[in-house]
XYZ file of N, CA and C in Angstrom:
567
model
N 20.271 -37.991 -95.503
C 20.014 -36.722 -96.151
C 21.083 -35.722 -95.740
N 21.161 -34.616 -96.448
C 22.186 -33.627 -96.187
C 21.749 -32.559 -95.215
N 20.765 -32.845 -94.388
C 20.242 -31.849 -93.465
C 21.156 -31.636 -92.278
N 21.206 -30.418 -91.824
C 21.838 -30.091 -90.554
C 20.728 -30.031 -89.512
N 20.989 -30.532 -88.341
C 19.975 -30.489 -87.283
C 20.135 -29.254 -86.398
N 21.037 -28.353 -86.755
C 21.304 -27.200 -85.901
C 20.056 -26.364 -85.631
N 19.199 -26.186 -86.642
C 18.040 -25.323 -86.434
C 16.977 -25.978 -85.553
N 17.089 -27.285 -85.319
C 16.171 -27.960 -84.411
C 16.860 -28.443 -83.147
N 18.032 -27.931 -82.865
C 18.723 -28.297 -81.634
C 17.982 -27.638 -80.484
N 17.148 -28.426 -79.805
C 16.292 -27.831 -78.783
C 17.020 -27.704 -77.454
N 16.459 -26.887 -76.603
C 16.980 -26.671 -75.261
C 16.490 -27.820 -74.388
N 17.392 -28.739 -74.035
C 17.034 -29.957 -73.317
C 16.307 -29.673 -72.008
N 16.730 -28.657 -71.281
C 16.139 -28.390 -69.982
C 14.851 -27.576 -70.050
N 14.556 -27.004 -71.199
C 13.306 -26.260 -71.345
C 12.309 -26.983 -72.239
N 12.719 -28.052 -72.878
C 11.805 -28.890 -73.632
C 11.199 -29.882 -72.657
N 9.970 -30.301 -72.936
C 9.338 -31.219 -72.003
C 8.333 -32.113 -72.703
N 7.936 -33.122 -71.978
C 6.940 -34.068 -72.462
C 6.042 -34.415 -71.286
N 4.756 -34.482 -71.541
C 3.802 -34.882 -70.508
C 3.027 -36.082 -71.032
N 2.926 -37.105 -70.197
C 2.149 -38.298 -70.512
C 0.949 -38.299 -69.575
N -0.233 -38.402 -70.143
C -1.450 -38.433 -69.342
C -2.174 -39.736 -69.643
N -2.285 -40.603 -68.631
C -3.002 -41.869 -68.798
C -4.498 -41.605 -68.683
N -5.229 -41.852 -69.757
C -6.676 -41.707 -69.734
C -7.334 -42.996 -69.239
N -6.675 -44.124 -69.529
C -7.202 -45.430 -69.175
C -6.032 -46.383 -69.003
N -6.039 -47.184 -67.938
C -4.986 -48.176 -67.733
C -5.615 -49.484 -67.302
N -5.155 -50.579 -67.883
C -5.662 -51.905 -67.572
C -4.497 -52.801 -67.192
N -4.551 -53.396 -65.986
C -3.547 -54.339 -65.511
C -4.113 -55.751 -65.635
N -3.359 -56.642 -66.255
C -3.794 -58.018 -66.474
C -2.793 -58.947 -65.800
N -3.237 -59.656 -64.765
C -2.359 -60.572 -64.045
C -2.137 -61.838 -64.872
N -0.909 -62.325 -64.891
C -0.583 -63.561 -65.602
C -0.377 -64.722 -64.630
N -0.684 -64.510 -63.348
C -0.533 -65.544 -62.329
C -1.829 -65.667 -61.531
N -2.090 -66.871 -61.055
C -3.317 -67.080 -60.259
C -3.159 -66.621 -58.812
N -2.035 -66.975 -58.189
C -1.908 -66.743 -56.753
C -1.001 -65.578 -56.380
N 0.177 -65.513 -56.951
C 1.172 -64.528 -56.494
C 0.905 -63.125 -57.016
N 0.369 -62.982 -58.206
C 0.031 -61.683 -58.783
C 1.230 -60.730 -58.827
N 2.381 -61.219 -59.300
C 3.574 -60.376 -59.407
C 4.033 -60.183 -60.846
N 3.485 -60.945 -61.782
C 3.839 -60.810 -63.199
C 2.567 -60.525 -63.979
N 2.607 -59.535 -64.856
C 1.407 -59.206 -65.611
C 1.692 -58.336 -66.809
N 0.623 -57.926 -67.451
C 0.673 -57.013 -68.593
C -0.031 -55.717 -68.213
N 0.445 -54.620 -68.780
C -0.169 -53.319 -68.568
C -0.442 -52.720 -69.937
N -1.658 -52.266 -70.149
C -2.012 -51.582 -71.393
C -2.928 -50.415 -71.036
N -3.334 -49.679 -72.021
C -4.205 -48.551 -71.757
C -4.272 -47.604 -72.932
N -4.607 -46.379 -72.623
C -4.748 -45.332 -73.620
C -4.305 -44.026 -72.973
N -3.458 -43.278 -73.645
C -2.976 -42.040 -73.057
C -2.657 -40.980 -74.090
N -2.352 -39.806 -73.610
C -1.920 -38.690 -74.453
C -0.459 -38.403 -74.164
N 0.292 -38.112 -75.211
C 1.681 -37.696 -75.061
C 1.798 -36.302 -75.668
N 2.159 -35.328 -74.835
C 2.303 -33.946 -75.265
C 3.792 -33.615 -75.262
N 4.370 -33.422 -76.447
C 5.790 -33.116 -76.576
C 5.949 -31.648 -76.965
N 6.836 -30.966 -76.279
C 7.091 -29.556 -76.541
C 8.593 -29.344 -76.638
N 9.066 -28.980 -77.825
C 10.489 -28.770 -78.066
C 10.772 -27.278 -78.114
N 11.589 -26.778 -77.183
C 11.979 -25.375 -77.160
C 13.064 -25.152 -78.193
N 12.846 -24.243 -79.125
C 13.788 -23.955 -80.190
C 14.562 -22.683 -79.878
N 15.542 -22.396 -80.725
C 16.257 -21.130 -80.613
C 15.223 -20.004 -80.660
N 15.386 -18.995 -79.819
C 14.368 -17.950 -79.668
C 13.929 -17.290 -80.958
N 14.827 -17.124 -81.910
C 14.490 -16.420 -83.148
C 14.201 -17.364 -84.312
N 14.106 -18.666 -84.043
C 13.927 -19.629 -85.126
C 12.673 -20.460 -84.909
N 11.901 -20.626 -85.958
C 10.773 -21.543 -85.973
C 10.966 -22.429 -87.206
N 10.000 -23.267 -87.533
C 10.133 -24.100 -88.730
C 8.935 -23.879 -89.638
N 9.129 -24.191 -90.901
C 8.024 -24.125 -91.851
C 8.147 -25.284 -92.828
N 7.007 -25.661 -93.400
C 6.941 -26.759 -94.368
C 6.752 -26.146 -95.747
N 7.677 -26.468 -96.657
C 7.593 -25.974 -98.027
C 6.562 -26.798 -98.807
N 6.227 -26.347 -100.015
C 5.221 -27.038 -100.828
C 5.602 -28.478 -101.141
N 6.909 -28.785 -101.251
C 7.338 -30.161 -101.540
C 7.399 -31.020 -100.270
N 7.008 -30.452 -99.123
C 6.995 -31.195 -97.868
C 8.257 -31.048 -97.041
N 9.280 -30.429 -97.584
C 10.545 -30.258 -96.875
C 10.383 -29.268 -95.723
N 11.029 -29.592 -94.607
C 11.025 -28.718 -93.430
C 12.301 -27.896 -93.429
N 12.159 -26.599 -93.201
C 13.338 -25.729 -93.131
C 13.165 -24.707 -92.021
N 14.275 -24.149 -91.558
C 14.175 -23.123 -90.505
C 13.616 -21.823 -91.070
N 12.947 -21.089 -90.217
C 12.449 -19.768 -90.573
C 12.803 -18.834 -89.425
N 13.551 -17.787 -89.716
C 13.954 -16.830 -88.690
C 12.890 -15.739 -88.600
N 12.374 -15.550 -87.389
C 11.410 -14.493 -87.107
C 11.951 -13.673 -85.949
N 11.848 -12.375 -86.033
C 12.305 -11.537 -84.936
C 11.239 -10.494 -84.638
N 10.651 -10.580 -83.442
C 9.683 -9.595 -82.996
C 10.252 -8.741 -81.877
N 10.917 -9.405 -80.897
C 11.579 -8.671 -79.830
C 12.657 -9.553 -79.214
N 13.514 -8.955 -78.382
C 14.680 -9.671 -77.862
C 14.336 -10.740 -76.830
N 13.127 -10.743 -76.294
C 12.737 -11.722 -75.277
C 11.753 -12.774 -75.789
N 11.664 -12.939 -77.090
C 10.688 -13.887 -77.624
C 11.118 -15.332 -77.366
N 10.139 -16.244 -77.412
C 10.374 -17.670 -77.196
C 9.699 -18.440 -78.322
N 10.353 -19.533 -78.757
C 9.832 -20.322 -79.854
C 9.802 -21.797 -79.466
N 8.719 -22.490 -79.849
C 8.650 -23.921 -79.581
C 7.869 -24.637 -80.683
N 8.055 -25.955 -80.705
C 7.394 -26.844 -81.639
C 6.712 -27.925 -80.804
N 5.412 -28.139 -80.995
C 4.657 -29.063 -80.147
C 3.942 -30.129 -80.965
N 3.877 -31.340 -80.384
C 3.202 -32.474 -81.012
C 2.353 -33.158 -79.948
N 1.091 -33.455 -80.276
C 0.194 -34.179 -79.385
C -0.159 -35.504 -80.057
N 0.029 -36.611 -79.312
C -0.223 -37.942 -79.864
C -1.067 -38.770 -78.910
N -1.852 -39.689 -79.482
C -2.573 -40.694 -78.724
C -1.664 -41.911 -78.623
N -1.483 -42.459 -77.425
C -0.516 -43.536 -77.187
C -1.227 -44.764 -76.606
N -0.860 -45.945 -77.119
C -1.353 -47.215 -76.580
C -0.138 -48.084 -76.241
N 0.157 -48.282 -74.943
C 1.298 -49.124 -74.551
C 0.886 -50.585 -74.360
N 1.833 -51.480 -74.513
C 1.683 -52.886 -74.127
C 2.981 -53.264 -73.429
N 2.921 -53.312 -72.101
C 4.106 -53.516 -71.275
C 3.974 -54.785 -70.442
N 5.073 -55.488 -70.262
C 5.089 -56.572 -69.288
C 5.635 -55.980 -67.994
N 5.084 -56.422 -66.875
C 5.460 -55.831 -65.594
C 5.768 -56.916 -64.580
N 6.804 -56.674 -63.808
C 7.193 -57.560 -62.717
C 7.169 -56.743 -61.431
N 6.518 -57.266 -60.401
C 6.405 -56.567 -59.126
C 7.077 -57.379 -58.023
N 7.811 -56.691 -57.172
C 8.478 -57.320 -56.033
C 7.778 -56.827 -54.768
N 7.075 -57.711 -54.060
C 6.375 -57.289 -52.838
C 7.358 -56.835 -51.746
N 6.973 -55.793 -51.026
C 7.745 -55.270 -49.904
C 6.778 -55.154 -48.726
N 7.221 -55.502 -47.545
C 6.372 -55.424 -46.331
C 5.074 -56.208 -46.482
N 5.187 -57.477 -46.799
C 4.036 -58.377 -46.881
C 2.972 -57.889 -47.864
N 3.380 -57.541 -49.065
C 2.499 -57.166 -50.182
C 1.847 -55.788 -50.035
N 2.118 -55.052 -48.965
C 1.496 -53.739 -48.835
C 2.001 -52.763 -49.898
N 3.280 -52.813 -50.207
C 3.878 -51.952 -51.217
C 4.679 -52.837 -52.165
N 4.882 -52.361 -53.375
C 5.606 -53.148 -54.363
C 6.552 -52.278 -55.160
N 7.716 -52.831 -55.411
C 8.633 -52.244 -56.387
C 8.217 -52.827 -57.731
N 8.071 -51.996 -58.743
C 7.685 -52.535 -60.040
C 8.676 -52.115 -61.114
N 8.823 -52.985 -62.097
C 9.640 -52.725 -63.282
C 8.814 -53.200 -64.467
N 8.604 -52.327 -65.448
C 7.841 -52.719 -66.623
C 8.531 -52.210 -67.876
N 8.307 -52.898 -68.955
C 8.883 -52.505 -70.229
C 8.148 -53.156 -71.375
N 8.224 -52.530 -72.533
C 7.559 -53.079 -73.708
C 7.471 -52.055 -74.820
N 6.481 -52.229 -75.654
C 6.290 -51.389 -76.831
C 5.083 -50.478 -76.663
N 5.053 -49.411 -77.451
C 3.863 -48.577 -77.532
C 3.673 -48.132 -78.974
N 2.442 -47.880 -79.321
C 2.102 -47.332 -80.626
C 1.446 -45.986 -80.415
N 1.572 -45.124 -81.404
C 0.999 -43.798 -81.257
C 0.460 -43.248 -82.559
N -0.472 -42.321 -82.449
C -1.060 -41.632 -83.592
C -1.016 -40.133 -83.322
N -0.449 -39.376 -84.259
C -0.338 -37.917 -84.106
C -1.720 -37.284 -84.254
N -2.133 -36.547 -83.229
C -3.413 -35.846 -83.271
C -3.275 -34.419 -83.789
N -2.193 -33.738 -83.378
C -1.987 -32.353 -83.819
C -0.523 -31.967 -83.653
N -0.137 -30.915 -84.338
C 1.206 -30.348 -84.193
C 1.148 -28.873 -84.581
N 1.997 -28.085 -83.930
C 2.032 -26.652 -84.225
C 3.354 -26.041 -83.770
N 3.641 -24.872 -84.316
C 4.738 -24.045 -83.818
C 4.111 -22.864 -83.085
N 4.861 -22.305 -82.132
C 4.365 -21.130 -81.418
C 5.530 -20.216 -81.095
N 5.380 -18.949 -81.403
C 6.363 -17.926 -81.054
C 5.655 -16.923 -80.148
N 6.173 -16.741 -78.918
C 5.628 -15.755 -77.982
C 6.541 -14.544 -77.973
N 5.932 -13.359 -77.971
C 6.716 -12.123 -78.004
C 5.875 -10.983 -77.437
N 6.480 -9.821 -77.314
C 5.773 -8.624 -76.848
C 5.755 -7.591 -77.970
N 4.609 -6.950 -78.110
C 4.465 -5.891 -79.095
C 3.822 -4.708 -78.388
N 4.539 -3.595 -78.317
C 4.083 -2.405 -77.595
C 3.700 -2.736 -76.154
N 4.512 -3.607 -75.502
C 4.293 -3.973 -74.109
C 3.210 -5.014 -73.878
N 2.551 -5.466 -74.945
C 1.467 -6.430 -74.817
C 1.949 -7.811 -75.271
N 1.570 -8.871 -74.507
C 1.964 -10.230 -74.868
C 1.215 -10.684 -76.111
N 1.957 -11.233 -77.057
C 1.389 -11.747 -78.301
C 1.927 -13.143 -78.554
N 1.238 -13.901 -79.413
C 1.751 -15.196 -79.824
C 1.319 -15.493 -81.256
N 2.210 -16.144 -81.961
C 1.951 -16.566 -83.336
C 1.950 -18.089 -83.322
N 0.760 -18.683 -83.387
C 0.614 -20.139 -83.347
C 0.242 -20.617 -84.747
N 1.048 -21.561 -85.281
C 0.828 -22.045 -86.640
C 0.657 -23.560 -86.643
N -0.594 -24.057 -86.710
C -0.800 -25.498 -86.789
C -0.368 -26.014 -88.161
N 0.052 -27.284 -88.216
C 0.441 -27.863 -89.496
C 0.907 -29.289 -89.341
N 1.069 -29.949 -90.458
C 1.496 -31.353 -90.486
C 3.005 -31.470 -90.279
N 3.772 -30.562 -90.822
C 5.225 -30.477 -90.679
C 5.955 -31.766 -91.063
N 5.384 -32.511 -92.015
C 5.997 -33.758 -92.531
C 6.347 -34.746 -91.427
N 5.556 -34.750 -90.376
C 5.721 -35.710 -89.289
C 5.057 -37.030 -89.674
N 5.521 -38.114 -89.082
C 4.843 -39.393 -89.254
C 3.539 -39.351 -88.465
N 2.455 -39.803 -89.087
C 1.181 -39.859 -88.359
C 1.185 -41.001 -87.353
N 1.758 -42.143 -87.742
C 1.853 -43.296 -86.857
C 3.291 -43.468 -86.394
N 3.453 -43.836 -85.129
C 4.787 -44.061 -84.600
C 4.730 -45.197 -83.592
N 5.877 -45.729 -83.258
C 5.966 -46.769 -82.238
C 7.339 -46.666 -81.598
N 7.447 -47.248 -80.416
C 8.711 -47.160 -79.700
C 8.735 -48.099 -78.521
N 9.789 -47.977 -77.722
C 9.929 -48.784 -76.511
C 9.770 -47.878 -75.292
N 9.240 -48.484 -74.228
C 8.982 -47.744 -72.993
C 9.418 -48.607 -71.817
N 10.065 -47.996 -70.844
C 10.396 -48.669 -69.583
C 9.932 -47.776 -68.434
N 9.481 -48.441 -67.373
C 9.048 -47.720 -66.178
C 9.501 -48.497 -64.948
N 9.742 -47.796 -63.863
C 10.119 -48.439 -62.611
C 9.720 -47.519 -61.473
N 9.446 -48.135 -60.321
C 9.091 -47.284 -59.195
C 8.782 -48.038 -57.932
N 8.653 -47.248 -56.881
C 8.270 -47.752 -55.563
C 7.477 -46.665 -54.863
N 6.249 -46.963 -54.519
C 5.344 -46.025 -53.861
C 5.237 -44.735 -54.651
N 5.665 -43.602 -54.094
C 5.496 -42.322 -54.778
C 6.626 -41.993 -55.746
N 7.741 -42.743 -55.723
C 8.864 -42.441 -56.617
C 8.815 -43.356 -57.847
N 8.602 -42.771 -59.023
C 8.468 -43.511 -60.269
C 9.235 -42.804 -61.378
N 9.962 -43.565 -62.183
C 10.704 -43.002 -63.315
C 10.281 -43.730 -64.586
N 10.514 -43.083 -65.735
C 10.160 -43.690 -67.013
C 11.106 -43.191 -68.099
N 11.130 -43.918 -69.207
C 11.879 -43.497 -70.397
C 11.202 -44.087 -71.622
N 11.213 -43.325 -72.718
C 10.702 -43.815 -73.997
C 11.716 -43.506 -75.086
N 11.744 -44.369 -76.087
C 12.609 -44.179 -77.260
C 11.771 -44.521 -78.483
N 11.552 -43.540 -79.347
C 10.744 -43.782 -80.539
C 11.586 -44.491 -81.590
N 11.029 -45.521 -82.196
C 11.715 -46.284 -83.229
C 11.423 -45.748 -84.628
N 10.637 -44.682 -84.692
C 10.317 -44.007 -85.953
C 10.890 -42.594 -85.865
N 11.653 -42.141 -86.876
C 12.190 -40.774 -86.834
C 11.062 -39.737 -86.735
N 11.377 -38.571 -86.222
C 10.380 -37.514 -86.060
C 9.779 -37.104 -87.405
N 10.635 -36.876 -88.412
C 10.162 -36.435 -89.725
C 10.188 -37.572 -90.736
N 9.366 -37.460 -91.755
C 9.362 -38.447 -92.838
C 10.704 -38.413 -93.566
N 11.067 -39.530 -94.153
C 12.364 -39.700 -94.802
C 12.606 -38.624 -95.864
N 13.723 -37.909 -95.714
C 14.112 -36.891 -96.684
C 13.390 -35.565 -96.555
N 12.451 -35.436 -95.619
C 11.669 -34.208 -95.484
C 12.222 -33.252 -94.432
N 13.061 -33.778 -93.553
C 13.619 -32.950 -92.491
C 14.819 -33.637 -91.892
N 15.386 -33.060 -90.868
C 16.552 -33.669 -90.218
C 16.201 -35.042 -89.643
N 17.193 -35.908 -89.579
C 16.985 -37.227 -88.983
C 17.107 -37.097 -87.465
N 15.969 -37.060 -86.810
C 15.906 -36.912 -85.355
C 15.051 -38.019 -84.780
N 15.471 -38.572 -83.654
C 14.717 -39.617 -82.980
C 14.397 -39.152 -81.562
N 13.098 -38.967 -81.246
C 12.735 -38.496 -79.909
C 13.047 -39.502 -78.802
N 13.657 -39.018 -77.733
C 13.940 -39.766 -76.518
C 13.367 -38.949 -75.366
N 12.626 -39.603 -74.480
C 12.013 -38.917 -73.349
C 12.353 -39.678 -72.070
N 12.671 -38.947 -71.015
C 12.884 -39.589 -69.709
C 12.431 -38.619 -68.633
N 12.000 -39.176 -67.517
C 11.545 -38.286 -66.470
C 11.025 -39.007 -65.253
N 10.326 -38.233 -64.420
C 9.763 -38.702 -63.161
C 8.250 -38.566 -63.261
N 7.543 -39.588 -62.794
C 6.084 -39.517 -62.761
C 5.671 -38.694 -61.538
N 4.886 -37.649 -61.755
C 4.500 -36.766 -60.674
C 3.297 -37.295 -59.896
N 2.425 -38.030 -60.554
C 1.222 -38.542 -59.902
C 0.925 -39.905 -60.467
N 0.805 -40.892 -59.608
C 0.484 -42.255 -60.053
C -0.688 -42.753 -59.230
N -1.778 -43.057 -59.917
C -2.996 -43.528 -59.218
C -3.037 -45.029 -59.177
């Protein structure tokens, strides 16, 4: 498509994603050693893309996504958020350390997701009072998505990355963007 992605060029360091595992199931594929297995579960993925302060997005009647410039004050902030239900299916390999007390793990595989909600939000001040304009909508996003996920860690240090194999917007409705997420797990139970 002839879209420019400039209006959705998000601030990498202020955009974020949170993954919350609601349920996790580990399935061992070995009888004795218990170092190879499958991991599945159910989780929430909360994606928040920080946009240019004076720009938000809107969906036209034909489904096309376009930028919308709003100006309330010089310190306003704009973001686009998506909440999805995620089901991973990962294979995992664990390397025992110190006689099985701790393990280094590496896992990777596929995940599927379903979009639960999406909205734009612009925060600003009006007469010294904090205000926000929150606009829920479909925004021509794919309802179903899938991608690849890798995770690795040892004890309290864990890292992960995901790459969606489905573009963010439906074909021809918006810029061709593919979400990539990477980070550190803050809490692992």
